[in-house]
């Protein structure tokens, strides 16, 4: 056991844990972060788009200056609906995103981004211990009082423990705050980083120097499984990945690697990555259960932040922002607890309140039924992309057929796949799910 | 028992490439690590401290970034560390480096007598194995190189018995203390750092000494104090050309091999 005593132990140096640690260290709390990786970000996986405002809210100016960990400022985003050989694309780009005050989101690589945040946290006075796994939360009289680690002499005590261990939240389950995720509540995602020269990336994605683009791909991109794929531009590499619900991957017996390989071979994708060299390959889970899958986020002596609390908005590929914001709100609550000298669940319930007042729980609640809706309606990922693509093909093909006949053919095709009643029901249910 | 360990921060040579044009090491972007032999030296010093009591002081000469390896030494159980750092030390060879380190140890011994000094058998970036012996020579201490086991230490009578690795055999030697030992990796298994030591390392600030603190003569350090000159460096090209198989009876083959060696100038007739 260490003789050192800390106000707070943070488990996990991802965005959630580091945001919490930074907030607390700046207020003068004695904080220690315990991370199992060789260094923060060593094995962490994200697409990765980070959002300016919520990130800036904790780490001001993170996107500025020479040591900034961001790759590219995103000026346009698009969505591709795909079948085997075609893609229907819609996108949004704006000059507003190009001007500094309009910067909205950036691509990052986690190894760099997490290390950058960790450096800020250390500068603020917190200690980060790497290569050390927290194996248990130590409980006394029903209260969390410390952590047990994989190291010799590895018990460490503190007034408060913040669990920021990401999606595999064994510690949260251990103290009875939540249960293990169901296979339908998590997506398995695989991702590669493919190196390409800066200029080539800018040419292929039609970008000006330093600007970035994102593409989300739906349909054949996940071989029809419920999920999405993505292609993001970094400085001199592309991040390409795909994720699908674990339950479906299991049910259909698909290997997640094959989903990515299939995507890379798609005729619309292949030219984007041609000539690139795969630098890294990684796999990770994404919590997709949303609000209904969330554990209780506080108890005596403990708070849960980020993915460990299943705070991901899958529909909008948002996770890092919920992680960072929840980390900050837990940090603010810890500062209050320290002032009061009371770390009981009564004081810590302020964390829940803060979450409710912020976009974190507002959004998660709004989308709470969406994952069920999507889960129950897997045809959304197969039939609709097919319909749109078939219709587009019909419309784009100039073959002497009068336009009126074309529209009729399109309409018949759509009806043959799904009745108008079914389509109306889908739309209604979809609307209900996010109402 | 006060043990001093000399360590070095080196580029991780498993990740170093050689620039084909200049024939020098490309160090950019290569991570720095504690010289692998030195880790075992620190571990052995800590084990001795645990066994007979005392203190472990770890020193390194290097740039400010070398604090990293000193912190690592603390995580392994070292008590105190000193970074000897000064621009005038830049470009020191093993001759000058051993002077700097010997001066540092003398300075330390001035306030707290030193009983035993450890160094790694060699550093993986230069592989000279000269610095440890150089320190012993300068301090006029018994030198025990290639130690693969410390058999016993007699604190009272100031004696140590070690096993030295020789080619194909080992040598058991007794020496008086203080002495300087350079160690092989086989001397111990390095244990994982404990959590309290990791926490200590994270907050540890090594002392930083320049040439004035160790009272070093400026003319004996840096390029001026370094007699070593690199004449030429070249990369040994390993070719993949297929070998030739000489057929025939052993006698015939030998004759034809010797003929070939003469013909290609590898053998020269002695007239
Ligand atoms: C393929 C993929 C793409 C994504 N794309 C995006 C995107 O574009 N934008 C976005 O906003 N979000 C995205 N997300 C989601 C986002 O990555 C997460 O929501 C976010 O990383 C959550 O942060 P966190 O700090 O809670 O958890 P993590 O980032 O998972 O960090 C947890 C940390 O805890 C450590 N840890 C775990 N267990 C222990 C233990 N027992 N002891 C010590 N340390 C431990 C881990 O090593 C890790 O460093 C994506 C996720 C994936 C998998």
XYZ file of C-alpha atoms and ligand atoms in Angstrom, chain A residues 10-18 34-37 39-51 106 110 114 129 132-136 163-171 187-191 216 230 232 241-243 282-287 305-309 311-313 316-324 326, ligand 1:
132
model
C -9.050 8.515 -11.803
C -9.142 5.129 -13.523
C -8.311 5.456 -17.214
C -6.536 8.190 -19.189
C -8.973 8.591 -22.079
C -10.779 11.855 -22.854
C -13.218 11.387 -19.960
C -10.611 10.631 -17.298
C -8.182 13.286 -18.492
C -4.002 5.253 -13.436
C -3.792 4.006 -17.008
C -3.215 0.462 -18.128
C -1.678 1.313 -21.536
C 1.036 5.610 -22.350
C -2.276 7.460 -22.657
C -3.777 6.710 -26.049
C -1.465 3.769 -26.750
C -4.309 1.479 -27.637
C -7.226 3.852 -27.765
C -9.360 3.877 -30.872
C -11.588 6.548 -32.279
C -12.621 7.620 -35.774
C -11.713 10.338 -34.679
C -13.639 13.497 -34.905
C -13.464 15.779 -31.893
C -15.772 18.676 -31.491
C -11.307 18.375 -36.109
C -5.806 9.133 -30.378
C -4.474 11.539 -25.556
C 0.852 6.316 -13.767
C -0.878 -0.203 -14.413
C -4.302 -1.828 -14.434
C -6.928 -1.209 -11.794
C -8.293 -4.653 -10.978
C -10.763 -3.828 -8.192
C -14.134 5.443 -13.139
C -13.220 6.447 -16.695
C -12.191 3.038 -17.958
C -14.136 3.079 -21.208
C -16.594 0.629 -22.642
C -15.396 -2.494 -20.796
C -16.617 -1.192 -17.479
C -15.903 -4.181 -15.246
C -15.320 -1.963 -12.211
C -20.836 -2.283 -31.771
C -17.538 -3.813 -32.675
C -15.496 -1.499 -34.849
C -12.319 -2.055 -36.801
C -10.160 0.713 -38.142
C -19.990 8.303 -43.124
C -16.299 6.077 -41.939
C -11.730 10.638 -42.216
C -13.211 1.957 -40.324
C -16.474 0.132 -39.961
C -18.565 -0.965 -37.027
C -7.079 -1.745 -34.451
C -10.389 -2.945 -33.096
C -12.570 -1.559 -30.327
C -16.089 -1.661 -28.934
C -18.493 1.261 -29.036
C -21.353 1.441 -26.523
C -17.794 9.108 -16.694
C -17.609 8.685 -20.469
C -17.902 5.343 -22.228
C -17.809 3.560 -18.867
C -21.251 5.121 -18.370
C -22.393 7.923 -22.910
C -22.298 7.658 -26.680
C -24.670 9.130 -29.209
C -24.171 11.346 -34.555
C -20.896 9.466 -33.902
C -20.477 11.518 -30.783
C -18.598 10.028 -27.866
C -15.496 12.080 -27.190
C -17.565 15.177 -26.478
C -19.836 13.377 -24.034
C -16.745 11.845 -22.436
C -14.991 15.181 -22.037
C -19.033 14.296 -18.332
C -13.893 3.044 -34.172
C -14.415 4.138 -33.295
C -14.685 5.381 -33.847
C -15.147 6.416 -33.049
N -15.318 7.631 -33.628
C -15.650 8.684 -32.859
C -15.662 9.993 -33.416
O -15.356 10.172 -34.591
N -16.014 11.029 -32.621
C -16.316 10.845 -31.292
O -16.592 11.819 -30.610
N -16.297 9.618 -30.730
C -15.966 8.533 -31.480
N -15.893 7.291 -30.909
C -16.237 7.135 -29.492
C -15.113 7.643 -28.588
O -13.901 7.039 -28.952
C -15.399 7.320 -27.138
O -16.675 7.734 -26.794
C -14.398 7.989 -26.204
O -13.097 7.541 -26.462
C -14.733 7.708 -24.750
O -13.725 8.194 -23.914
P -13.440 7.540 -22.500
O -12.374 8.343 -21.891
O -14.715 7.378 -21.776
O -12.958 6.047 -22.810
P -11.660 5.533 -23.579
O -11.251 6.479 -24.620
O -11.967 4.151 -23.969
O -10.533 5.528 -22.464
C -10.529 4.607 -21.416
C -9.115 4.491 -20.874
O -9.106 3.684 -19.704
C -8.041 2.758 -19.751
N -8.438 1.620 -18.929
C -9.410 0.717 -19.171
N -9.508 -0.169 -18.176
C -8.576 0.171 -17.261
C -8.194 -0.364 -15.985
N -8.814 -1.414 -15.466
N -7.176 0.214 -15.314
C -6.539 1.300 -15.847
N -6.869 1.860 -17.029
C -7.884 1.303 -17.733
C -7.895 2.466 -21.220
O -6.611 1.966 -21.530
C -8.162 3.837 -21.844
O -7.005 4.606 -21.941
C -15.411 6.222 -31.678
C -15.152 4.969 -31.112
C -14.639 3.936 -31.899
C -14.330 2.623 -31.273
